[in-house]
Tab-separated table of C-alpha atoms in Angstrom:
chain	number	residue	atom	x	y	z
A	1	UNK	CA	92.794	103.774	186.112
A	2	UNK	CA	94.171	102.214	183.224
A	3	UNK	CA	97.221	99.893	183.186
A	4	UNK	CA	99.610	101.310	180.252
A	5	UNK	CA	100.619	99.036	177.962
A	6	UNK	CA	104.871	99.474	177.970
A	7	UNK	CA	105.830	98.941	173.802
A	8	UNK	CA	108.997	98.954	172.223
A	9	UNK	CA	110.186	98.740	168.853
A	10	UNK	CA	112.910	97.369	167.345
A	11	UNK	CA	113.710	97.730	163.630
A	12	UNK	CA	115.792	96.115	161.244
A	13	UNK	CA	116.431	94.789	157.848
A	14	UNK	CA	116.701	90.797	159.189
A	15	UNK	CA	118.543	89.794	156.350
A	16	UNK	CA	118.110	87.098	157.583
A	17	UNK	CA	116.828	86.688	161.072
A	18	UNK	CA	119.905	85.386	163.420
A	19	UNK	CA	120.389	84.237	166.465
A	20	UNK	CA	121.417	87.408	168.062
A	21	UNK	CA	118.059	89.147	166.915
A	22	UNK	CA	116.072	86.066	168.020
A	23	UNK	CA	118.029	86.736	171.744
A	24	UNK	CA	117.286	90.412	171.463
A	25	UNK	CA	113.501	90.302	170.981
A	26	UNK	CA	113.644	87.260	173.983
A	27	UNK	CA	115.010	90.076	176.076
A	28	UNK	CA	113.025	92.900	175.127
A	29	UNK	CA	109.869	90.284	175.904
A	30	UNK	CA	111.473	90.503	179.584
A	31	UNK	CA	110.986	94.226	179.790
A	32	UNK	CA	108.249	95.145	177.761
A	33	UNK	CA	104.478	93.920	177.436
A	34	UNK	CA	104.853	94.531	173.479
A	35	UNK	CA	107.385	94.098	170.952
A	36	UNK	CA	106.929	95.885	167.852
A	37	UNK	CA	109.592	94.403	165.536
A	38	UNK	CA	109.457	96.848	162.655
A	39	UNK	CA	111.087	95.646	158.945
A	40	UNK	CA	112.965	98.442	157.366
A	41	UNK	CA	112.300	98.497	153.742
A	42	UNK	CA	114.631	100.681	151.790
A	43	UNK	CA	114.411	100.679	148.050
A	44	UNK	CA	118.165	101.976	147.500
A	45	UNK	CA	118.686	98.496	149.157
A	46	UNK	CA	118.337	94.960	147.657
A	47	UNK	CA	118.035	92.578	150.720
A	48	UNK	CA	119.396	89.004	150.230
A	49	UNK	CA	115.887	87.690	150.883
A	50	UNK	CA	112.093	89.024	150.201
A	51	UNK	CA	110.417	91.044	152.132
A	52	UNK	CA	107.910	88.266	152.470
A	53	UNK	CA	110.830	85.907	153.600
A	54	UNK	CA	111.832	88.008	155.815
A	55	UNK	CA	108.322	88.007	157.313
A	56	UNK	CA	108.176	84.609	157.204
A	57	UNK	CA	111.380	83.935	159.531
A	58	UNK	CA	110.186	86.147	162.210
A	59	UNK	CA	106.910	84.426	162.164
A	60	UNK	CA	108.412	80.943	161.991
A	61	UNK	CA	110.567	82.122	165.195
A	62	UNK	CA	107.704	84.559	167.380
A	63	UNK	CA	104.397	83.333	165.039
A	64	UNK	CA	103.685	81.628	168.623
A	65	UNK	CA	104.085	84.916	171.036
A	66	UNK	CA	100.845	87.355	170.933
A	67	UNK	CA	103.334	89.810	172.603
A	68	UNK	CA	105.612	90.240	169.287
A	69	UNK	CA	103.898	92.147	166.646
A	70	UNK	CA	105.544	92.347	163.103
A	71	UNK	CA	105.373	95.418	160.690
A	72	UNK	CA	107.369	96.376	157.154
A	73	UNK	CA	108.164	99.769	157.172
A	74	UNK	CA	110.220	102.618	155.264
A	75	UNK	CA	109.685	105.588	157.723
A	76	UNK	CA	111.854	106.669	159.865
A	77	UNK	CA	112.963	104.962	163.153
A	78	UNK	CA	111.111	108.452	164.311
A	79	UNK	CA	107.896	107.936	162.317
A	80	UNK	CA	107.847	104.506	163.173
A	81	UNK	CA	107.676	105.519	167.042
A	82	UNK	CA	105.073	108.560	166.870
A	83	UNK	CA	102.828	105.348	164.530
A	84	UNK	CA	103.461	102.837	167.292
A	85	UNK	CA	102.858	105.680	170.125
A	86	UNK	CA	105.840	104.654	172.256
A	87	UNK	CA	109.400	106.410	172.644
A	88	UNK	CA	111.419	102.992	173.865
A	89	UNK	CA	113.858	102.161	170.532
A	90	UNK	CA	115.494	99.124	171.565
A	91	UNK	CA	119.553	97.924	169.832
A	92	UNK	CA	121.559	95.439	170.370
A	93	UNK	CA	125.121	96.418	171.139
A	94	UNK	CA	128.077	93.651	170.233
A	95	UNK	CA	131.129	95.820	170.776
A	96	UNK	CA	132.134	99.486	170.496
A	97	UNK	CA	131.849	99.509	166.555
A	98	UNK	CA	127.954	99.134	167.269
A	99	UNK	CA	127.822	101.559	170.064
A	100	UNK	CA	129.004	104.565	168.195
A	101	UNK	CA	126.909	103.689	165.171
A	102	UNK	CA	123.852	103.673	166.923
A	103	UNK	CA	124.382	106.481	168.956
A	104	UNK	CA	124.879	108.409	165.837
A	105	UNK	CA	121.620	107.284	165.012
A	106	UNK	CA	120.482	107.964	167.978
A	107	UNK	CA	121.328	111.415	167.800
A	108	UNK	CA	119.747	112.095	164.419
A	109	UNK	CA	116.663	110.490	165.460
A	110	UNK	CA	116.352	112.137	168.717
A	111	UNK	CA	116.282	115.768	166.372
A	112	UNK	CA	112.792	114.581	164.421
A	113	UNK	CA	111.340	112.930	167.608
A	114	UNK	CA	112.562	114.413	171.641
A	115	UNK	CA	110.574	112.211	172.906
A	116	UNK	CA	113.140	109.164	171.729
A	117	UNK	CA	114.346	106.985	174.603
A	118	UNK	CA	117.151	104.538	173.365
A	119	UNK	CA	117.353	101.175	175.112
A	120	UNK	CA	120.709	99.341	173.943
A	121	UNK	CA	120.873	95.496	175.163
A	122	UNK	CA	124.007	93.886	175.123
A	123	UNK	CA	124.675	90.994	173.196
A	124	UNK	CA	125.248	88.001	175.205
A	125	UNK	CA	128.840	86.792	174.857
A	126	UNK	CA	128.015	83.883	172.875
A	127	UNK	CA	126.870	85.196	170.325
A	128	UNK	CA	129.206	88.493	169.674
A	129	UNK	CA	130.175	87.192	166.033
A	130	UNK	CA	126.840	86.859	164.780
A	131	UNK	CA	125.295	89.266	162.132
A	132	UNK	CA	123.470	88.809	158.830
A	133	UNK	CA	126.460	89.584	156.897
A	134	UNK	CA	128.143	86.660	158.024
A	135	UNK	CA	124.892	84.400	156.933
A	136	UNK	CA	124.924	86.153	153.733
A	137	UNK	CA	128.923	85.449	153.587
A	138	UNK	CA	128.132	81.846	154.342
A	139	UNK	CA	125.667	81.774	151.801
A	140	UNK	CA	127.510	82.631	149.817
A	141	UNK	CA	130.666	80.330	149.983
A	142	UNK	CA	128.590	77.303	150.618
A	143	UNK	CA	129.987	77.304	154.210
A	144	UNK	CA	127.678	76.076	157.719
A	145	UNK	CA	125.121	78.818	158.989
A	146	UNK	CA	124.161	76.779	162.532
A	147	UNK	CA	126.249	79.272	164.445
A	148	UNK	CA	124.175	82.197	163.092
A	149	UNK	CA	120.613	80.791	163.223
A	150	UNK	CA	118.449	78.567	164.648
A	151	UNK	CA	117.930	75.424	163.470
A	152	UNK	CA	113.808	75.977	162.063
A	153	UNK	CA	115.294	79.087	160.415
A	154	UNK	CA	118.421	77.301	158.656
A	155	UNK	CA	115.799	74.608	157.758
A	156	UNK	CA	113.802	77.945	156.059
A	157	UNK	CA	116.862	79.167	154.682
A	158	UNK	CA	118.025	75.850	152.452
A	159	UNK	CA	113.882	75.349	151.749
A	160	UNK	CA	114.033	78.816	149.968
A	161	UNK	CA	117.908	78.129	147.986
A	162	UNK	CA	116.429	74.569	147.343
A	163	UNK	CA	113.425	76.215	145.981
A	164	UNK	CA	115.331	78.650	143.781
A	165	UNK	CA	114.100	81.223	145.344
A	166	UNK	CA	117.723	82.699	145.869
């Protein structure tokens, strides 16, 4: 008999990729024997940075783990799932704000796929005030981003401004 293979996904825009998404992907690595981090592409959206940058973070952060597996998507969290052949959608959860957004997520994506199973991780105290918006903010005041991100994806981060990429 076969040992199955237990595969989540989490999805996301990582705009760019913080500290609390770096901790949530750790976690899921706990639980799961693959972690399918899926990058949402919308085109009614204009991320802050590339697609390719993007990319580029979450391989400068999990390049080194076989068990992370990175994919660009615009489907549906639902599509996504049925693609990847697994139901477990795994989101972070920093206060009641995020709770009630994703479970209204939840509940729309649980009507194109039943076989949905959410798996919400709570965000370790430390790091409750960290989001991409608030990189972006700092960005763009000129004000510190160490709180938000690690330190190889900071060093990214002023690489690509320094570059002009921004």
């Amino acid at each position: 008999m076969e040992k199955q293979i237990r595969k989540c996904v989490f999805a996301g825009t990582f705009d760019p990729l913080t500290l609390g998404h770096q901790n949530l992907i750790e976690e899921c690595l706990k639980l799961f024997d693959e972690v399918v981090v899926a990058i949402l592409v919308n085109p009614a959206k204009q991320p802050y940075f590339t697609l390719q940058q993007r990319q580029d973070m979450l391989a400068l952060a999990f390049g080194h783990e076989p068990r992370v597996r990175v994919i660009t998507s615009g489907n549906t969290v639902a599509e996504i799932l049925k693609a990847e052949n697994t139901p477990f959608y795994v989101r972070g959860i920093r206060n009641s704000i995020d709770l009630d957004y994703e479970n209204a997520n939840f509940y729309a994506s649980k009507k194109l796929d039943a076989n949905l199973t959410a798996v919400y991780l709570p965000c370790p105290q430390h790091l409750l005030h960290v989001s991409s918006s608030m990189v972006r903010n700092s960005l763009k005041f000129h004000t510190p981003i160490d709180e938000y991100v690690s330190k190889p994806i900071k060093n990214f981060i002023e690489n690509v401004i320094k570059e002009g990429e921004k």
